[in-house]
XYZ file of C-alpha atoms in Angstrom:
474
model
C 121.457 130.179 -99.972
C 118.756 128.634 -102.315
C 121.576 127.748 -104.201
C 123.481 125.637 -101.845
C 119.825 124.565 -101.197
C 119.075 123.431 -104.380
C 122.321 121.896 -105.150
C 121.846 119.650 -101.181
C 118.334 118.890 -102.411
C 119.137 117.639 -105.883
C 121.829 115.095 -104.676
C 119.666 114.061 -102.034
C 117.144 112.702 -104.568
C 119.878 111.220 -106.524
C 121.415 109.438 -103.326
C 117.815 107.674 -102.204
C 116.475 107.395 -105.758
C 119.960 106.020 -107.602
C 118.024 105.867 -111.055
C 119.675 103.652 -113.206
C 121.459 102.227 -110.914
C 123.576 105.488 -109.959
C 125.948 104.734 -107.172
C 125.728 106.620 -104.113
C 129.351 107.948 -104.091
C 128.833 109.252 -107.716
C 125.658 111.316 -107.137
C 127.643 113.123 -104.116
C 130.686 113.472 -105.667
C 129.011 115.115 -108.324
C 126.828 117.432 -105.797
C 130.024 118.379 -104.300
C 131.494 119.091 -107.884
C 128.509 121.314 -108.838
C 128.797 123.004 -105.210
C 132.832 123.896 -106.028
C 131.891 125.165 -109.144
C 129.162 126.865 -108.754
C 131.070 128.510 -104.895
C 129.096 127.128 -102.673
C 132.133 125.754 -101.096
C 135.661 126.432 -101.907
C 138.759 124.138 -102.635
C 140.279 125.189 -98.974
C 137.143 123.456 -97.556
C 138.014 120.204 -98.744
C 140.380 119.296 -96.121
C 138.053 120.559 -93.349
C 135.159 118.143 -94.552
C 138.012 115.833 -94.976
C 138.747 115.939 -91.176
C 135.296 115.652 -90.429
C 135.113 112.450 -92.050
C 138.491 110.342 -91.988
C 137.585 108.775 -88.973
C 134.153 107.841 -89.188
C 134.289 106.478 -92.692
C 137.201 104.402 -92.267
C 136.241 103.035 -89.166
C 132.640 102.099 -90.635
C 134.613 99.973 -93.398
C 137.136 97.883 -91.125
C 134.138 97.833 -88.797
C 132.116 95.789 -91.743
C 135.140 93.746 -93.009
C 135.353 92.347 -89.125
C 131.899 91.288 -89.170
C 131.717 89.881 -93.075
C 134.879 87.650 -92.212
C 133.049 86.498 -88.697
C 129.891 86.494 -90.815
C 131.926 83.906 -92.880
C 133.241 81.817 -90.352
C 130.270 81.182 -89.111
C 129.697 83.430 -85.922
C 126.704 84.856 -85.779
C 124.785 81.312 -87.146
C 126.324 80.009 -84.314
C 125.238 82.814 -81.999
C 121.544 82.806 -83.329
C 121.388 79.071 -83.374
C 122.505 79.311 -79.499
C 119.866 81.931 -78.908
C 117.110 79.579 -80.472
C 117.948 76.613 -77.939
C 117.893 78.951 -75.558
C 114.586 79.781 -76.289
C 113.413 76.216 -75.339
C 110.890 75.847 -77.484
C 109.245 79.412 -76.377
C 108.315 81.432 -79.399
C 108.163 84.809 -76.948
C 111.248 84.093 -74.940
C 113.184 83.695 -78.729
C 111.287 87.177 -79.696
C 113.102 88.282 -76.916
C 116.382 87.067 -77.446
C 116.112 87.732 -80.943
C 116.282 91.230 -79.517
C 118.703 91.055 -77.490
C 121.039 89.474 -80.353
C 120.671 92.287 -82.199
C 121.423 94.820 -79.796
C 124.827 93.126 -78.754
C 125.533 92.568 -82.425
C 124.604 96.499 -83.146
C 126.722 97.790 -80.358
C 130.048 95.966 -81.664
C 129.328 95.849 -85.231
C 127.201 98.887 -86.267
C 123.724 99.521 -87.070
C 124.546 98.124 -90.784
C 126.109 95.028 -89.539
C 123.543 93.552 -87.022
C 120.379 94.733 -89.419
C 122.236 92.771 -92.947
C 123.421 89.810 -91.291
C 121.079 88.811 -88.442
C 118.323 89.722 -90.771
C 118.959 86.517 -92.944
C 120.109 84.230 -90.504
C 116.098 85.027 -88.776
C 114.721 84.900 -92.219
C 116.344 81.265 -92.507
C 115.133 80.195 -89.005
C 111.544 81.815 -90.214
C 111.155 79.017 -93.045
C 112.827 76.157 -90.992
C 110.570 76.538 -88.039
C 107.358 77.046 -90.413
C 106.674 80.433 -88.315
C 103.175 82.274 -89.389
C 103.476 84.858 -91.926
C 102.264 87.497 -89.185
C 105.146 85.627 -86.658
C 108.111 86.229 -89.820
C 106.738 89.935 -89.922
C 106.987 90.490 -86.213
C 110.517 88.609 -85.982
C 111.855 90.619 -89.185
C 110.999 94.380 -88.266
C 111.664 93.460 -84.667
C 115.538 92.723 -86.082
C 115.574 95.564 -88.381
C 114.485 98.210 -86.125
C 116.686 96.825 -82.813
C 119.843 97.231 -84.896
C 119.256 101.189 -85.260
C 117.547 102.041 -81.621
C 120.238 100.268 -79.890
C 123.363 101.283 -81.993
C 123.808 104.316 -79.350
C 126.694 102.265 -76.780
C 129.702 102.972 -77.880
C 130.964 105.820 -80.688
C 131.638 102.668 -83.005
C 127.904 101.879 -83.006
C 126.842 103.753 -85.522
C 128.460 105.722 -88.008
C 127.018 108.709 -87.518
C 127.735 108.511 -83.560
C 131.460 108.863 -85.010
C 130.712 111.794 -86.670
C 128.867 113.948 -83.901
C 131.586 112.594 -81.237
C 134.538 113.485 -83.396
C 133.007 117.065 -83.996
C 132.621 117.776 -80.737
C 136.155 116.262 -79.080
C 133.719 113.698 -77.072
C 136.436 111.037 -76.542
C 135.269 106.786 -76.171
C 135.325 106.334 -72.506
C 133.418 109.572 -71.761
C 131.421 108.598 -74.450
C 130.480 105.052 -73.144
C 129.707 106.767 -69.689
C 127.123 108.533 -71.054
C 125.379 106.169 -73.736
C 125.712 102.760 -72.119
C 123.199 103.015 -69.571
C 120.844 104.999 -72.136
C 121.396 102.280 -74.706
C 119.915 99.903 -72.128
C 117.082 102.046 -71.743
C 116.341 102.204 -74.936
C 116.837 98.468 -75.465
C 114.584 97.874 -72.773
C 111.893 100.852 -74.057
C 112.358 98.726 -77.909
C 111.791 95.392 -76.374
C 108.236 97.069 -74.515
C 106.889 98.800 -77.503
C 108.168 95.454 -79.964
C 106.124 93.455 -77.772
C 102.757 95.423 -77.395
C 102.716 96.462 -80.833
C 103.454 92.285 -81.840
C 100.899 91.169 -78.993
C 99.268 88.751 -81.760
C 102.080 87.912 -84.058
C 104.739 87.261 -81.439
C 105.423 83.542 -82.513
C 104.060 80.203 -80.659
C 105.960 77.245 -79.535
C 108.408 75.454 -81.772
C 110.486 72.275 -82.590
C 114.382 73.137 -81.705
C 114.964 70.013 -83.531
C 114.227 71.463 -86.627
C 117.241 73.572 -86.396
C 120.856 72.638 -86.624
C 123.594 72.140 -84.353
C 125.331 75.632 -83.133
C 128.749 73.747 -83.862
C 128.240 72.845 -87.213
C 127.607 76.543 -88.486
C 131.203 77.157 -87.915
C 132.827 77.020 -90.828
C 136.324 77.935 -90.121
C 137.221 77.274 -86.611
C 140.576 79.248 -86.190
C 139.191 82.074 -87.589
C 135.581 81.537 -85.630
C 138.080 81.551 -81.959
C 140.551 84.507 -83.680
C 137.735 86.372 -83.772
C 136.245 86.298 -80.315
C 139.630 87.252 -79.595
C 139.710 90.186 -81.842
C 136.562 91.717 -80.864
C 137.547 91.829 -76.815
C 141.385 93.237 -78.086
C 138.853 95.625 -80.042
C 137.025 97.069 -76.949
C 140.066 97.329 -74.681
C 141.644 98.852 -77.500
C 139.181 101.823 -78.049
C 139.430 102.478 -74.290
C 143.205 102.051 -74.180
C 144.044 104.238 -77.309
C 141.345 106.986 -76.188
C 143.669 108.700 -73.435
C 146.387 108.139 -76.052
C 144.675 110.574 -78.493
C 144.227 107.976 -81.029
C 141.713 107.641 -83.306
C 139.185 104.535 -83.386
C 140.035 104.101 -86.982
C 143.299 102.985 -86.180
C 142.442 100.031 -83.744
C 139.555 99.127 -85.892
C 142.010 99.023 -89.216
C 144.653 97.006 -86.792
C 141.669 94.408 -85.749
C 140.460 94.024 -89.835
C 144.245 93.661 -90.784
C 144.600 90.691 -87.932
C 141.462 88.841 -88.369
C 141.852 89.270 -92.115
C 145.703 87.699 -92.265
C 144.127 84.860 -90.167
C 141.443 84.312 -92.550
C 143.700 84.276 -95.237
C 146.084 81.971 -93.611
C 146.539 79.365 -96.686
C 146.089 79.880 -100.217
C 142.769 79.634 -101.654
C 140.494 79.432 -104.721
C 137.573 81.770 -105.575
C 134.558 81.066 -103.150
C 132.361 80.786 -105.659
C 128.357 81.559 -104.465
C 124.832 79.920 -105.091
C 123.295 82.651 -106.536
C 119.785 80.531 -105.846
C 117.210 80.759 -102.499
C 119.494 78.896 -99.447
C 119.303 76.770 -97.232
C 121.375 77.035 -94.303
C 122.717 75.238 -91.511
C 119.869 76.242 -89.868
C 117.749 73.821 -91.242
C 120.792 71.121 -90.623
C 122.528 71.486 -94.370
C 125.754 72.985 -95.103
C 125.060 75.212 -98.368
C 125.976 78.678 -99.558
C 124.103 81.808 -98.119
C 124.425 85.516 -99.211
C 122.687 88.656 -98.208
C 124.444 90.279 -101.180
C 122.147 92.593 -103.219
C 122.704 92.945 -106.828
C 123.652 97.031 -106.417
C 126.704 96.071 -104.302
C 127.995 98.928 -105.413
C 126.169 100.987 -103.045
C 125.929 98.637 -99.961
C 128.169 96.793 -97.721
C 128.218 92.800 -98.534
C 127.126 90.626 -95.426
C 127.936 87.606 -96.577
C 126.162 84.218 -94.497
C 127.286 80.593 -93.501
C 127.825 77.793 -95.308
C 130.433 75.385 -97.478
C 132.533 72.270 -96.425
C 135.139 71.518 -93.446
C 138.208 73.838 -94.360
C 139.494 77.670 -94.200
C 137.150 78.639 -97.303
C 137.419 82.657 -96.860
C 137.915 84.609 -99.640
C 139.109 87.373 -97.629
C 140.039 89.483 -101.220
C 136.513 89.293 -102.218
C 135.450 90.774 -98.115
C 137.694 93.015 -98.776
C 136.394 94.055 -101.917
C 133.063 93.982 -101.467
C 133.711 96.262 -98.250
C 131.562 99.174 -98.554
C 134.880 101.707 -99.780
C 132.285 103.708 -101.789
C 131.100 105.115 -98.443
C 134.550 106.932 -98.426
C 133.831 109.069 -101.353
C 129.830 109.004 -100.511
C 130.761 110.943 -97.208
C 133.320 113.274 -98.626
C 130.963 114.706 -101.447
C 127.757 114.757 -99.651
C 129.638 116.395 -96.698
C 130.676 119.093 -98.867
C 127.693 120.079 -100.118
C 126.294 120.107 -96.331
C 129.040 122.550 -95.600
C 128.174 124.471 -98.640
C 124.710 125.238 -96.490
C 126.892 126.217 -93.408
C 129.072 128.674 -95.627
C 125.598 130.301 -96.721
C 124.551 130.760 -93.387
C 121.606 127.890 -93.328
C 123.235 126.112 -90.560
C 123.626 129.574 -88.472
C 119.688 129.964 -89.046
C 119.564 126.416 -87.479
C 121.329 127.259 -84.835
C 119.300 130.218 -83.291
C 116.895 127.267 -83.518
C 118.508 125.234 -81.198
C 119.473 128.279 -78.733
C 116.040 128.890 -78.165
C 115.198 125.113 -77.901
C 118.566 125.287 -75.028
C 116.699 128.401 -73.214
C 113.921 125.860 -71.200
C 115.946 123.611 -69.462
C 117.690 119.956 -69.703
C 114.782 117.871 -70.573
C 113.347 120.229 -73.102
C 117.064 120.599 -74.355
C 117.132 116.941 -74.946
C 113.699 115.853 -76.074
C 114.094 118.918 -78.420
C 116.912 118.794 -80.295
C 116.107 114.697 -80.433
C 112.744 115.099 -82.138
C 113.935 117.636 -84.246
C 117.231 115.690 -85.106
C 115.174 112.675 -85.660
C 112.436 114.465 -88.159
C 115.220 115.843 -89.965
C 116.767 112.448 -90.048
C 113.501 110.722 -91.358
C 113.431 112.969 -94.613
C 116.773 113.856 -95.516
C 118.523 110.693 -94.654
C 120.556 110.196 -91.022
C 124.233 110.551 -92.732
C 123.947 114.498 -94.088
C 121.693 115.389 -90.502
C 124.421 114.042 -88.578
C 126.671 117.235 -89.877
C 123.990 119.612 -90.614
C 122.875 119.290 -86.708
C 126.103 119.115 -84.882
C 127.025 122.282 -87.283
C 123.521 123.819 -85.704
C 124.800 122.951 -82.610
C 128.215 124.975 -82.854
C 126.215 127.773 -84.303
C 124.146 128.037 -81.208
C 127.193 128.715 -78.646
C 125.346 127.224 -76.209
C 128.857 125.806 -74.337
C 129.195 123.135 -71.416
C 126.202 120.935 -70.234
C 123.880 122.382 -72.491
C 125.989 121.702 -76.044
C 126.878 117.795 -75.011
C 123.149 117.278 -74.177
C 122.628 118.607 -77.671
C 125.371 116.515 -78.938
C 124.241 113.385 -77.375
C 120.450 114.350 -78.106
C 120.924 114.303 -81.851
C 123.321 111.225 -81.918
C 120.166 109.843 -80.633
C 117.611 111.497 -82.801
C 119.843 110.537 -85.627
C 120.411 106.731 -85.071
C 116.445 106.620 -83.852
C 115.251 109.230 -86.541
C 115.915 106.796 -89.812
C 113.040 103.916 -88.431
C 110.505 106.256 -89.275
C 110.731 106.026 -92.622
C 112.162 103.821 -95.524
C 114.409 107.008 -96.265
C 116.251 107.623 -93.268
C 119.090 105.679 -93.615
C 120.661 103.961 -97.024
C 120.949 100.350 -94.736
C 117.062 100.874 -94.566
C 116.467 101.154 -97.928
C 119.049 98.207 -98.641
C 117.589 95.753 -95.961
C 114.058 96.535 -97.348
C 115.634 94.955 -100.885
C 117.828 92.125 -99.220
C 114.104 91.303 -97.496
C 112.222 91.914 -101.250
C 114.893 89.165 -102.774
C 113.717 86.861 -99.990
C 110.210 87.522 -100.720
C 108.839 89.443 -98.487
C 107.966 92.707 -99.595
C 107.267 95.577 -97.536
C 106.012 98.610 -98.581
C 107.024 102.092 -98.138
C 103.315 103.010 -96.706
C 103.456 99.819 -94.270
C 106.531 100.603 -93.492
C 105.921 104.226 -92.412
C 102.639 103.155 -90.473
C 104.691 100.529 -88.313
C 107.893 102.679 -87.962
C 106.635 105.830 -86.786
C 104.565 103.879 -84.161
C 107.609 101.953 -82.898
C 109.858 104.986 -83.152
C 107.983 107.892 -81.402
C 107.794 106.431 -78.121
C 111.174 104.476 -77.794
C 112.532 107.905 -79.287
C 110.668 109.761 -76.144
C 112.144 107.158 -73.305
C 115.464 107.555 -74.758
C 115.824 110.981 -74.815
C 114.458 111.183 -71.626
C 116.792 108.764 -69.746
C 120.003 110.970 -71.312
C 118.617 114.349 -70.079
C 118.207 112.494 -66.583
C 121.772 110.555 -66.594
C 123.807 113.390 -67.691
C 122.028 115.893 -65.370
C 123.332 113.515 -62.884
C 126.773 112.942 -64.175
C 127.355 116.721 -65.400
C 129.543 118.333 -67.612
């Protein structure tokens, strides 16, 4: 056991750390070497970790391919551009819708998606609307932190939602059921705690005119209106294909391979990129934006707007620059979290949650969250996810009480990573995107502002699901 232990522990460090630029996928493929060598896990465990995986990995990537391509075209300028004339000139009713933004985007395109390429896109808006430094602060974290405390909707949300679900045969509608009207809860809970933390920063009136036209962020207008139509094909799909026993990685690969053919609908030359600070078409000039940090090796590529009238896609480099390495990432580090199962760590874990299960629904709920969620906030989200719904199974628990732990630690484990810079590898890579951009934020600021957003949004959450799926049942 101290072993398998050792051997987690080690390629943890290795994962968040990634000295010399060590991609994420080697340092777990080589933790999951060590772990086969050493017997932690055996050969015939591959394909079980395998299975585990499949789905939620290669969902994440065509997930993140959809939204670079729409990311491209233009979308999501256009959608935040929308959201600031909607604001009227209100800096608190665009905190607000800010928000909101990034909750819709979260729920359709991931945690990842909505935190890397609304994060920007705000940062842009920041400088053309000559916020206060204390306003870009509040606007910034109120983006970042949105994206992971509202990616609980759907089983696409989050990658680790896919995981959990998938482990325990919790199919998309049934899913949905449970987490849609807890996602708004915890949207609403977000918004509260953004708000009262923000009370001073929250920013003053401003000049819409300072901003560009919503129509003139769209780059590539057949692919901007494929798109919309891709994304609604994309939720009917999940529901469609879920009685049909098929996996979301298959309708989110079929809605990457469409939107990507229409992309690439004409021949094209390298988009080349500005590597220099942007300007964007939110300060009404069409230039180049990227988000891309410079260890895209370990990160998924949002790219932003800009360019001339035209298809100007370079859907190979999307493609490419999709985050593939995941792939391998989850299949090592996987491994050597089931190397702690086979040495009985995860049984031990188990007996935890049994006695956690012993006092009732809303201590089964709140439990297992905060626990899922402290686990999450040291050892990362991606090898709790596993390591919990393995607990989970150990505990034998059975019928209402295992899916409240399964939906518990979904939620501890998408909630968990805000409370430190550590919790989740997006965190760590939108703190750099935002250090590029010039505003730093500190791992000790960082923890003093996440834990106090996070506890009590965490808390509301957890509560709402123990009350809803009381109600609903097993």
């Amino acid at each position: 056991m101290l072993l398998a232990v050792a051997i987690f522990v080690a390629t943890l460090v290795l994962v968040i750390w990634q000295p010399k630029g060590l991609g994420i996928r080697w340092s777990a493929l080589a933790g999951a070497g060590v772990a086969l060598a050493t017997g932690v896990v055996q050969f015939s465990d591959v394909p079980t970790v395998w299975d585990l995986v499949w789905n939620a990995t290669l969902t994440f990537v065509a997930v993140i391919i959809i939204c670079s391509i729409l990311d491209e075209a233009g979308f999501f300028e256009w959608a935040a551009l929308h959201v600031a004339r909607w604001g009227r000139g209100n800096g608190s009713r665009l905190f607000n819708l800010i928000v909101v933004l990034g909750a819709a985007i979260a729920a359709v395109f991931a945690n990842d998606g909505a935190a890397l390429t609304l994060t920007p896109i705000v940062f842009q808006m920041i400088v053309a609307l000559k916020f206060s430094p204390k306003a870009a602060f509040a606007l910034v974290i109120a983006t970042g932190f949105i994206a992971d405390t509202t990616s609980l909707p759907f089983i696409v949300s989050n990658l680790v939602n896919i995981v959990i679900a998938d482990y325990f045969g919790i199919g998309f509608a049934r899913y949905a059921l449970v987490m849609v009207p807890v996602a708004l809860v915890s949207l609403v809970a977000s918004l509260v705690v953004l708000r009262l933390f923000f009370r001073r920063s929250i920013p003053g009136p401003y000049d819409v005119t300072a901003l560009g036209a919503p129509a003139d962020a769209v780059r590539d207008r057949l692919t901007f209106r494929a798109g919309a139509v891709v994304l609604v094909v994309l939720l009917v799909g999940y529901f469609v294909a879920d009685p049909l026993g098929m996996p979301v990685a298959v309708v989110a690969a079929v809605g990457a391979l469409v939107i990507s053919l229409v992309a690439a609908r004409q021949p094209r030359a390298l988009f080349r990129r500005i590597a220099s600070a942007p300007e964007a078409v939110l300060v009404g000039r069409r230039t180049t934006s990227t988000t891309s940090p410079a260890d895209a090796d370990d990160a998924a590529t949002v790219r932003g707007g800009g360019g001339t009238a035209g298809p100007l896609i370079d859907v190979w480099s999307v493609v490419k620059s999709a985050p593939w390495q995941i792939v391998l990432f989850s299949l090592g580090m996987y491994l050597v979290v089931y190397g702690l199962r086979n040495q009985g760590l995860t049984d031990q874990l188990g007996q935890v949650f049994a006695g956690i299960a012993e006092h009732g629904n809303v201590a089964t709920a709140t439990g297992t969250g905060f626990l899922v969620a402290a686990m999450s906030s040291v050892m990362n989200n991606m090898p709790t996810a596993l390591i919990s719904a393995l607990g989970i199974d150990a505990a034998g628990t059975g019928g209402l009480t295992e899916q409240m732990m399964a939906y518990a630690s979904i939620i501890g484990a998408d909630l968990g990573p805000k409370i430190t810079p550590i919790g989740s590898l997006a965190t760590l890579l939108w703190l750099s995107v935002l250090d590029r951009k010039g505003m730093h934020i500190g791992w000790r600021t960082y923890f003093r502002v996440g834990i106090v957003l996070t506890v009590p949004v965490l808390a509301v959450t957890l509560l709402a699901l123990a009350g809803w799926l009381t109600l609903l049942g097993a």
